[in-house]
Short mmCIF file of C-alpha atoms in Angstrom, two decimals:
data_model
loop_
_atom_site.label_atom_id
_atom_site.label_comp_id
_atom_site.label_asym_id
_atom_site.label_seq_id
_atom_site.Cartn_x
_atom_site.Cartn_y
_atom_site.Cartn_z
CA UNK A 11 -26.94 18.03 13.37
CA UNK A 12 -29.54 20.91 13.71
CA UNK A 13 -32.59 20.93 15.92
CA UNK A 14 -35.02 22.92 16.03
CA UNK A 15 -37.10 24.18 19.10
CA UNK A 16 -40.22 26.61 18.61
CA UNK A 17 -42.22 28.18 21.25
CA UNK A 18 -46.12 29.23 21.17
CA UNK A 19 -49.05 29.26 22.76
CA UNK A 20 -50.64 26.14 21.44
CA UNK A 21 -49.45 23.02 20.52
CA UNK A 22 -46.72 23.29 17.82
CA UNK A 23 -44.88 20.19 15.34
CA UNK A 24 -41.82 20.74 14.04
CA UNK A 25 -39.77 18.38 12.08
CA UNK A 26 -36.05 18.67 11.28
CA UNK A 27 -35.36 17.79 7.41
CA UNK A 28 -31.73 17.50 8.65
CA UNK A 29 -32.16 15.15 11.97
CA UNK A 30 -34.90 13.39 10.63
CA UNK A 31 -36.44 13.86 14.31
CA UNK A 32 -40.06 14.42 14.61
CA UNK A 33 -40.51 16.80 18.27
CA UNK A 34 -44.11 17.62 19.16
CA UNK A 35 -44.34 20.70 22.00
CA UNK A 36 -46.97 21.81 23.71
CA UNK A 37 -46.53 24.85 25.85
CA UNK A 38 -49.02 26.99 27.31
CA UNK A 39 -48.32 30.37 27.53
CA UNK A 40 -49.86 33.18 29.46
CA UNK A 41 -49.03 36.11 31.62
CA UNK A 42 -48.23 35.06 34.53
CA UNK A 43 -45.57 31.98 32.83
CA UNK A 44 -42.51 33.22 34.86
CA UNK A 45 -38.63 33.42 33.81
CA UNK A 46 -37.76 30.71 35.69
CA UNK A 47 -40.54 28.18 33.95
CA UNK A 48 -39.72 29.44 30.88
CA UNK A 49 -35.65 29.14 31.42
CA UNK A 50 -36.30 25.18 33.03
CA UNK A 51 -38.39 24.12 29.96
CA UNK A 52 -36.03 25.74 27.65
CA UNK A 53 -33.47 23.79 29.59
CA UNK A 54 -35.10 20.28 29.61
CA UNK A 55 -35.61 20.94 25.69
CA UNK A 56 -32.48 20.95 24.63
CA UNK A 57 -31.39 18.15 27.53
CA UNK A 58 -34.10 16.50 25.26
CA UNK A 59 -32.38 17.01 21.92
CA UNK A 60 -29.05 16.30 22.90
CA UNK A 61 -30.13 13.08 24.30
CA UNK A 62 -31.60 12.04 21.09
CA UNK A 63 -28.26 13.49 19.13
CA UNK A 64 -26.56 10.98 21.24
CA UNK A 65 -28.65 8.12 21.07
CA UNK A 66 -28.43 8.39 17.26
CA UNK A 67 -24.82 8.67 17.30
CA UNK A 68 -24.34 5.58 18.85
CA UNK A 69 -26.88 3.24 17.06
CA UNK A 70 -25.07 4.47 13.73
CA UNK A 71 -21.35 4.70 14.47
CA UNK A 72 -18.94 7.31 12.92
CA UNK A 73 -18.68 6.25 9.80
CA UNK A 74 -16.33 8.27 6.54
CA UNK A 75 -18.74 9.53 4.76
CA UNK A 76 -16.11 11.24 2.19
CA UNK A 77 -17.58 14.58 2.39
CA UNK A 78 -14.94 15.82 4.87
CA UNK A 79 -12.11 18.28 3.63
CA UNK A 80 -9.60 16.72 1.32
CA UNK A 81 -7.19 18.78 2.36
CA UNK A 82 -8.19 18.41 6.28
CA UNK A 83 -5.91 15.43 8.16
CA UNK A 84 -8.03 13.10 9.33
CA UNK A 85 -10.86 12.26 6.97
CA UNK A 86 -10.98 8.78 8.54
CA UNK A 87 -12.97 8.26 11.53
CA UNK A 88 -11.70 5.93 14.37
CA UNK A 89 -14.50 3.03 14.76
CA UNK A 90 -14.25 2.60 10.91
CA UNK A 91 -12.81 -0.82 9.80
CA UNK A 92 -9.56 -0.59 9.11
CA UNK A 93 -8.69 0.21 5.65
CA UNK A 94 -5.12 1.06 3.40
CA UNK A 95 -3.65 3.93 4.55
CA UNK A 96 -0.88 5.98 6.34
CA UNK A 97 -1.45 6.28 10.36
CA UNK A 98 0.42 7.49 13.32
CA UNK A 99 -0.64 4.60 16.03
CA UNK A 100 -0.92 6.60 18.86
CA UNK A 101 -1.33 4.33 22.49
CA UNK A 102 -3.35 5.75 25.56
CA UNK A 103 -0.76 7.85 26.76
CA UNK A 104 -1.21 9.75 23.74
CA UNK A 105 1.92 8.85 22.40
CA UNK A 106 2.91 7.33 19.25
CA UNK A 107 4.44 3.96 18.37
CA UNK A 108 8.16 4.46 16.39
CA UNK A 109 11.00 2.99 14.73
CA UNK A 110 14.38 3.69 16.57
CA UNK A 111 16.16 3.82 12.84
CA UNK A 112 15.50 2.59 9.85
CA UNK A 113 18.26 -0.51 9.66
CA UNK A 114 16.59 -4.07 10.10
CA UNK A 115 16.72 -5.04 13.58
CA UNK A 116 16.19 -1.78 15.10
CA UNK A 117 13.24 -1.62 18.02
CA UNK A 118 10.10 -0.37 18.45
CA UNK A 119 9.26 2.30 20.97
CA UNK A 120 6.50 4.75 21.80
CA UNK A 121 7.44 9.06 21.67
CA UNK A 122 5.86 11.75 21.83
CA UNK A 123 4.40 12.72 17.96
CA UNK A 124 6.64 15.65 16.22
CA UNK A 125 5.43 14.73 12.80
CA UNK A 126 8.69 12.38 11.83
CA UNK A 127 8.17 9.64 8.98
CA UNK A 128 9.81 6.87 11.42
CA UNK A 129 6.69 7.53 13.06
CA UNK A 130 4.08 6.89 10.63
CA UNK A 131 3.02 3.62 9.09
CA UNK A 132 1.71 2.38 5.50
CA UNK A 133 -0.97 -0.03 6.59
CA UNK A 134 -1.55 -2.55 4.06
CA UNK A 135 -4.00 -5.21 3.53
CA UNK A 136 -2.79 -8.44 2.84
CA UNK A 137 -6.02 -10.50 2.53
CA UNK A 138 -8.02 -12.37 5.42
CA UNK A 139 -8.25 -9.21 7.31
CA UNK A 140 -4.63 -9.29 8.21
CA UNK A 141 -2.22 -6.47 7.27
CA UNK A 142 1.27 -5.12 7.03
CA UNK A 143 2.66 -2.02 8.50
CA UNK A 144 5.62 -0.49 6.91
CA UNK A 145 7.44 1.73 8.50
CA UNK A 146 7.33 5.02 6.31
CA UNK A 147 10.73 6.00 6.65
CA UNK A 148 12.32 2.76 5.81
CA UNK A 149 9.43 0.35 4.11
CA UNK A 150 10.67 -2.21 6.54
CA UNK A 151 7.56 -4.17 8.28
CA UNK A 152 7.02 -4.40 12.04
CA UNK A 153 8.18 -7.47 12.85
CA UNK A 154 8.57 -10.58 15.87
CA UNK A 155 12.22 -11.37 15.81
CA UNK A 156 12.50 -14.87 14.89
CA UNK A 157 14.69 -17.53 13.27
CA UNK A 158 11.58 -18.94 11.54
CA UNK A 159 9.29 -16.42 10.47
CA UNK A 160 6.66 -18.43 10.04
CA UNK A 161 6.79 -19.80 13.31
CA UNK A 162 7.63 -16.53 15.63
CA UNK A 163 8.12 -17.13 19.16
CA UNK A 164 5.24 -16.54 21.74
CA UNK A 165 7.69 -15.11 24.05
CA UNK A 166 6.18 -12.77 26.40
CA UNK A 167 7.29 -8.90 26.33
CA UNK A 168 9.88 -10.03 23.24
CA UNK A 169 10.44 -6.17 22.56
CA UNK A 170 9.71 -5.59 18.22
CA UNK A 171 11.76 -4.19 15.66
CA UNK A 172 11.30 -3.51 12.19
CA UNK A 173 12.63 -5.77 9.01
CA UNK A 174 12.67 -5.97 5.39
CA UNK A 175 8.82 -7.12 4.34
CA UNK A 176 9.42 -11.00 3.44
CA UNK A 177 5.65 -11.44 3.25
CA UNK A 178 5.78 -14.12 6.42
CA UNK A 179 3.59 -14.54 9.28
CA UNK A 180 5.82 -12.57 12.02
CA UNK A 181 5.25 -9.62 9.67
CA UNK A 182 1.48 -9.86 9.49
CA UNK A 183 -1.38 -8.39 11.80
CA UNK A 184 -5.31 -8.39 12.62
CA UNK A 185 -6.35 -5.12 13.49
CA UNK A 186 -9.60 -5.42 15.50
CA UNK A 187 -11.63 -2.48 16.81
CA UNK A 188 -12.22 -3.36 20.66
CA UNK A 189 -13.73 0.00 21.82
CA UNK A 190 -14.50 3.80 20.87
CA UNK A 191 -11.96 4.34 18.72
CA UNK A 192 -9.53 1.88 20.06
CA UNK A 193 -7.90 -1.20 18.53
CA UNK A 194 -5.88 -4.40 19.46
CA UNK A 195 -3.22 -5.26 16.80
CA UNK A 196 -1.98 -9.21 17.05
CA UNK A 197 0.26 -11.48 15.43
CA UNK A 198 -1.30 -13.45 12.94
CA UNK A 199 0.86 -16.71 14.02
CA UNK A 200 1.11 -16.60 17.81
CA UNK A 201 -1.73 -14.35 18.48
CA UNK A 202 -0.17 -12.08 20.89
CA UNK A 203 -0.31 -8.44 20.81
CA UNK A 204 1.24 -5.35 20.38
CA UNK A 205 2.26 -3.87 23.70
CA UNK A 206 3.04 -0.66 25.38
CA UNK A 207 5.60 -2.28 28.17
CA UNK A 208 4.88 -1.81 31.44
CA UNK A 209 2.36 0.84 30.15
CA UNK A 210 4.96 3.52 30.62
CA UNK A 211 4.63 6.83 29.86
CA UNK A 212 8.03 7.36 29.62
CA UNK A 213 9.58 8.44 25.57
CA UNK A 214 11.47 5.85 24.38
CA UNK A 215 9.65 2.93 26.17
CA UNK A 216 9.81 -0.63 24.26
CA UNK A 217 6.86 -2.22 22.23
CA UNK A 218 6.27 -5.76 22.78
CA UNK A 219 4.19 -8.79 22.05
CA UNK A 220 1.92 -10.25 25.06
CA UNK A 221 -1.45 -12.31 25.67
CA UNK A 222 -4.11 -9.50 25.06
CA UNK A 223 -5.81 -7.74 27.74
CA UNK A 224 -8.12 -5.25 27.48
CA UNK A 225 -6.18 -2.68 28.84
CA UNK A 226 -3.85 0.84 28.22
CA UNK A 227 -1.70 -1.15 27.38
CA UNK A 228 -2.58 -2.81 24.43
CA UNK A 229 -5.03 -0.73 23.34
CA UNK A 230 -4.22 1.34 20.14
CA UNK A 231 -5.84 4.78 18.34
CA UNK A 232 -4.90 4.79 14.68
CA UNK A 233 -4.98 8.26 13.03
CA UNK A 234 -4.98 8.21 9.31
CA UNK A 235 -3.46 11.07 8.31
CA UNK A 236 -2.01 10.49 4.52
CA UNK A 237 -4.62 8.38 2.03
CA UNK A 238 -2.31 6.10 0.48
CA UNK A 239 -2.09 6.93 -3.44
CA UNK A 240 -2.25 4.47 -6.07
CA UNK A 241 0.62 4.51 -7.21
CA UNK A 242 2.77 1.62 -8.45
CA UNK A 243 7.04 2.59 -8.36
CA UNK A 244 8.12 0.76 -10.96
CA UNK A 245 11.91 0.04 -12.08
CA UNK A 246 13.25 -0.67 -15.63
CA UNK A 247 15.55 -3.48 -16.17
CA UNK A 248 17.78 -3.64 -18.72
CA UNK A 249 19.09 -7.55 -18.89
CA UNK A 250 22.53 -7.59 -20.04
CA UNK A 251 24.69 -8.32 -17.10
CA UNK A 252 25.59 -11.94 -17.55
CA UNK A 253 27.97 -14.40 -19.65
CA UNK A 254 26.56 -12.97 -23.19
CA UNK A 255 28.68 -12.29 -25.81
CA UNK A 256 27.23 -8.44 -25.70
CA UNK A 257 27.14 -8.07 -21.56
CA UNK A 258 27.85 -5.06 -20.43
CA UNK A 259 30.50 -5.83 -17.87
CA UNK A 260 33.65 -6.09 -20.14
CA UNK A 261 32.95 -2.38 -20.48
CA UNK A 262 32.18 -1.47 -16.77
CA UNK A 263 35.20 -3.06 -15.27
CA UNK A 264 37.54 -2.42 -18.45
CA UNK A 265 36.64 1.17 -18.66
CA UNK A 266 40.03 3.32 -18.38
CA UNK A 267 39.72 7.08 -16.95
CA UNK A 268 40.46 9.92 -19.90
CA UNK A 269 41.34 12.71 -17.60
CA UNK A 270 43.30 13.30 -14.54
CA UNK A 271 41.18 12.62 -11.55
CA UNK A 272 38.28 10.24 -14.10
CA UNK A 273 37.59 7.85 -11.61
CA UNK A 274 37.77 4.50 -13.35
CA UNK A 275 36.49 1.58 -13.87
CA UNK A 276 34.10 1.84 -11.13
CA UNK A 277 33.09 -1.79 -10.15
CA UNK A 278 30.17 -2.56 -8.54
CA UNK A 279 29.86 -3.22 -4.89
CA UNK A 280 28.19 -7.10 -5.41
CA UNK A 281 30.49 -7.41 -8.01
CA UNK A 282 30.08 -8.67 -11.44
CA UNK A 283 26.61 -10.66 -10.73
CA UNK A 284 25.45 -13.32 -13.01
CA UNK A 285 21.74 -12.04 -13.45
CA UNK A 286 20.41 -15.07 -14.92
CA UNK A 287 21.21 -16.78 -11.36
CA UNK A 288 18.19 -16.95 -9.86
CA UNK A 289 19.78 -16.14 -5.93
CA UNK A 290 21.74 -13.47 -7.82
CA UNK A 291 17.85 -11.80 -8.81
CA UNK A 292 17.07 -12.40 -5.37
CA UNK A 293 19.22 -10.35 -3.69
CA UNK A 294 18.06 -7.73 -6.38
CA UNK A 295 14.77 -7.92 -5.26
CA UNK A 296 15.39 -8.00 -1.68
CA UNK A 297 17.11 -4.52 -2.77
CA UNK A 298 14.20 -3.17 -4.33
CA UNK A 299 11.80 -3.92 -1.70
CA UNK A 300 13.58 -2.67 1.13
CA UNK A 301 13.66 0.49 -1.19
CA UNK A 302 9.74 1.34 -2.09
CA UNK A 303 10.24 -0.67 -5.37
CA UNK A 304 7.09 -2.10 -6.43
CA UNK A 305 7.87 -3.70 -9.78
CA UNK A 306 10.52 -4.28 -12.74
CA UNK A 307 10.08 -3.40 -15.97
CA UNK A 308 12.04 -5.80 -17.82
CA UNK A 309 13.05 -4.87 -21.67
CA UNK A 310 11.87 -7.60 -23.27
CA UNK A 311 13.54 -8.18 -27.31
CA UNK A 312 11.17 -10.51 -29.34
CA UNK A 313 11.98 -10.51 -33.49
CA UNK A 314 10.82 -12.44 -36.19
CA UNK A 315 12.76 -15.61 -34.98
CA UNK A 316 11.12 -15.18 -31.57
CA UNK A 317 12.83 -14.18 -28.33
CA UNK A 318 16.68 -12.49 -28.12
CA UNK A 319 18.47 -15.43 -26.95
CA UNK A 320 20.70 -13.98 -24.32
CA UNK A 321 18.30 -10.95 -23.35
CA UNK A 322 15.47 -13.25 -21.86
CA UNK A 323 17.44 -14.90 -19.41
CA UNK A 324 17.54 -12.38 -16.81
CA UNK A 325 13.62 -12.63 -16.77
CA UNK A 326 12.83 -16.32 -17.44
CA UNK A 327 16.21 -18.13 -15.81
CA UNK A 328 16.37 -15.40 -12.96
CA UNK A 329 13.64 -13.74 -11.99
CA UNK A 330 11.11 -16.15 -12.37
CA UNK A 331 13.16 -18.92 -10.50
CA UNK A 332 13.70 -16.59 -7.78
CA UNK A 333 12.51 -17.54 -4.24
CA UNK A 334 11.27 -14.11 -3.66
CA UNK A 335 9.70 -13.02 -6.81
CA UNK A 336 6.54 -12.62 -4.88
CA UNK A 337 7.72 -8.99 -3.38
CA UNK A 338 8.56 -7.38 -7.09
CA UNK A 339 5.98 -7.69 -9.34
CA UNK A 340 7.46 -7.67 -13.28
CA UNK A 341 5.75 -5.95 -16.71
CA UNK A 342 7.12 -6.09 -19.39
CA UNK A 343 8.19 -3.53 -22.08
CA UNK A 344 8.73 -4.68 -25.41
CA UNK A 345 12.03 -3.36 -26.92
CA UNK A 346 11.20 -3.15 -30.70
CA UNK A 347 14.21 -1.74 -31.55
CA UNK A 348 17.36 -3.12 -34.00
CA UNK A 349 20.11 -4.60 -32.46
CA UNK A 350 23.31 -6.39 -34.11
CA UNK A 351 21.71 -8.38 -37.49
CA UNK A 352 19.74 -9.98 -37.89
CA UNK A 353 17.58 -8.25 -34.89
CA UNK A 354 15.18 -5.95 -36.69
CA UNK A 355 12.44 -4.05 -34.45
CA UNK A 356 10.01 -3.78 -37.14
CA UNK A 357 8.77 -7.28 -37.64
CA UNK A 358 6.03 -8.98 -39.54
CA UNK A 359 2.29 -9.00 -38.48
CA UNK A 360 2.30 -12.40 -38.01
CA UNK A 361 5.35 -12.19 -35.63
CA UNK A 362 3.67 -9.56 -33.67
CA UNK A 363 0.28 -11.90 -33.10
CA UNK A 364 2.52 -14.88 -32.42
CA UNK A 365 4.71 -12.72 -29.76
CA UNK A 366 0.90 -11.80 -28.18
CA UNK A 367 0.21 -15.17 -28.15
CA UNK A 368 3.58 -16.44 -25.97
CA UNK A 369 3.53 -13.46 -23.73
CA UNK A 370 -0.15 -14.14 -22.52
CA UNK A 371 0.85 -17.71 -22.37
CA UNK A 372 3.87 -17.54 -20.53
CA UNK A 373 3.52 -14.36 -18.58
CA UNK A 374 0.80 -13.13 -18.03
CA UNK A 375 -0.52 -15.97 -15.79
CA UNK A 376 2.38 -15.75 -13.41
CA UNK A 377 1.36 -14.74 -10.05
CA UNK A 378 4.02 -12.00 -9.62
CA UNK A 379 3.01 -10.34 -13.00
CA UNK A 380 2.03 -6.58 -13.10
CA UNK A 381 -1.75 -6.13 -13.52
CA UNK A 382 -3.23 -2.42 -12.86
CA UNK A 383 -7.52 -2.65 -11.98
CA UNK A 384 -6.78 -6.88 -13.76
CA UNK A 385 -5.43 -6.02 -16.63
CA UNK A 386 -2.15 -7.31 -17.30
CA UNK A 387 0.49 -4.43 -18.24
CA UNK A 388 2.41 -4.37 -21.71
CA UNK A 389 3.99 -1.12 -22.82
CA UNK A 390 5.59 -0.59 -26.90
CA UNK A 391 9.48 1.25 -26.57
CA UNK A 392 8.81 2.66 -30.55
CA UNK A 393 5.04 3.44 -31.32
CA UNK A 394 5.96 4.60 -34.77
CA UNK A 395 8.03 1.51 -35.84
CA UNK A 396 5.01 -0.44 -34.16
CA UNK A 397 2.65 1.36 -36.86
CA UNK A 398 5.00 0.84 -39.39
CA UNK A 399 4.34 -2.92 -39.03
CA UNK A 400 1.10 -2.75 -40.16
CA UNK A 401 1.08 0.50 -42.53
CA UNK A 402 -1.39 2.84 -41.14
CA UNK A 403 -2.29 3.82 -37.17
CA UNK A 404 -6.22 2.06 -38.23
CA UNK A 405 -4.20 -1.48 -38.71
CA UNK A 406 -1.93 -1.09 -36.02
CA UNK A 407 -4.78 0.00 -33.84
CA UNK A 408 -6.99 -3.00 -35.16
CA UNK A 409 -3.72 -5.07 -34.20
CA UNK A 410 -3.98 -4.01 -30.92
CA UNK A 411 -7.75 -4.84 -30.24
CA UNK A 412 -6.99 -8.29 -31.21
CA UNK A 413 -4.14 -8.24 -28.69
CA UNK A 414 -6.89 -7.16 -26.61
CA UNK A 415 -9.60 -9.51 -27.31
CA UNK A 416 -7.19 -12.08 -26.97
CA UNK A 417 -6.16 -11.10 -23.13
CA UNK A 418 -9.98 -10.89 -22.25
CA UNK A 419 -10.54 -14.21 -23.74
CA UNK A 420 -7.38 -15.70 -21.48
CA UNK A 421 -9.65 -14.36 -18.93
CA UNK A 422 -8.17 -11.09 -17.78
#
């Protein structure tokens, strides 16, 4: 904020284009106006305009206006409402809140800061103003221990730890700003809050869950210091490990070495899953969530008779019936390719509108399915055996604006 202060002999208006302060002086000078005058009004001048900077300060707030640096840390400026992002939750003694490792069960403790990724934390909204924080290391969520996690204990001081994100209430948080800068972060089910125990000062000290008092100790300073991207880590899934006549296990676990030292067959640690089992697809997506994986791409076979017979399973008995399908989204990318006869990629128009029609159908309107900014995803494994279908790249492009029209008219 600039101010300006102008000195003459009668009286003088200046306004500040940048303040939007209007100051009116009137100083009367003459020969005999001493140093000392002149240094005290000088003095009560800019007492004046520092007052005012203040005052305004406070009637607005600090607020982002997105004009900092970029590349600068902290472009986010505490007394904002809290927003998606990548803090270090620092306490009163300046200290920051940690994960001891990154294995479910393992505590949470306050350290001194020395820039470590078990010390940061993706927060994440999860609608109604509560959030999630992941720990960056691990993507595991701070978490009350519980045997119900909907129904965590309101045990005083019950020290947290950090667990694989099941999306249940011990894993979810307000974040409300209480003061300058200076939050208090409670359990969405039992209302108690994040603690600093004993308000130690000491490195390694346990974080805990207590009533809320407006005190050190459960007071918190988030400092954003990495904007969360928006970015989606997807994972293709090819579904072919179940009783199908063309599985892929027989070859896995029948697979002979051809050299000394070929280390063969080489058997999975879960063994030889049924994927079509819907606790079987649950485990995988346990897996994948622990891991940073957003989504599953799942190749998808539809030919002129409709859907592969065995390949769909994995997507419509498994996935779809698991109890946990909420924490992997799923896309789907259609595999036009041949397989064994009579599985031919390049189908008929007709088959390609009808295949538009049961994917948007039977899909798309799942709550687990990938959308990017709405719009549900579908990606093409051959674009040039998808053009063939329809002779030119002007057909297969009209094609594809009726697939369009058709998704915007299902209300996407």
């Amino acid at each position: 904020m600039t101010h300006t202060c102008s000195f003459s002999s009668t009286k003088h208006d200046s306004f500040d284009n940048n303040s939007g302060y209007h100051y009116s002086y009137q100083y009367l000078l003459n020969n005999n106006f001493n140093a000392m005058r002149k240094t005290t009004l000088f003095m009560a001048c800019m007492l004046f305009m520092l007052l005012q900077s203040c005052s305004k300060k406070e009637m607005s707030g600090l607020v982002n206006t997105g004009q900092k640096d970029p590349a600068k840390k902290n472009n986010w400026v505490l007394g904002d409402p809290m927003v998606d992002g990548v803090y270090v939750l620092y306490n009163q003694n300046n200290k920051c809140i940690q994960a001891a490792s990154n294995t479910n069960g393992s505590l949470v403790q306050q350290n001194a800061y020395i820039g470590y990724p078990n010390q940061q934390w993706k927060f994440l909204s999860v609608g109604g103003g509560y959030f999630k924080i992941l720990n960056y290391l691990s993507n595991k969520a701070l978490d009350v221990p519980s045997s119900n996690p909907n129904a965590p204990p309101a045990t005083q001081n019950l020290p947290l730890q950090i667990w694989t994100y099941t999306g249940t209430d011990n894993q979810h948080w307000k974040i409300e700003h209480i003061a300058w800068g200076q939050y208090k972060i409670t359990n969405k089910y039992n209302g108690l809050a994040v603690t600093l125990s004993g308000n130690s000062s000491a490195n390694l000290a346990p974080i805990t869950q207590t009533t809320y008092a407006q005190d050190a100790a459960h007071l918190w300073r988030p400092d954003k210091i990495v904007p969360v991207q928006n970015t989606i880590v997807a994972a293709y899934y090819f579904p072919n490990f179940g009783p199908y006549a063309t599985s892929e296990w027989p070859t896995i676990v029948g697979a002979t070495p051809q050299w000394t030292g070929h280390l063969q067959p080489k058997v999975p640690v879960w063994g030889t899953t049924n994927e079509q089992t819907p606790t079987v697809m649950a485990s995988k997506i346990t897996a994948a969530a622990a891991n940073g994986i957003d989504a599953f791409i799942f190749d998808w076979y539809y030919y002129n008779s409709g859907k592969h017979p065995d390949l769909d399973k994995a997507l419509d008995l498994g996935y779809l019936n698991a109890s946990n399908n909420n924490l992997v989204k799923f896309g789907i990318l259609w595999c036009n390719h041949d397989l064994q006869a009579p599985y031919t990629g390049i189908i008929t128009p007709a088959a390609f509108h009808t295949m538009c029609d049961y994917v948007i159908a039977n899909y798309f309107n799942k709550p687990s399915y990938l959308k990017i900014n709405g719009c549900p995803y579908f990606s093409i494994y051959l674009v040039k055996d998808f053009v063939s279908i329809f002779g030119s790249i002007s057909a297969a492009k009209t094609a594809l604006n009726t697939f369009r029209q058709k998704v915007k008219n299902a209300g996407y």
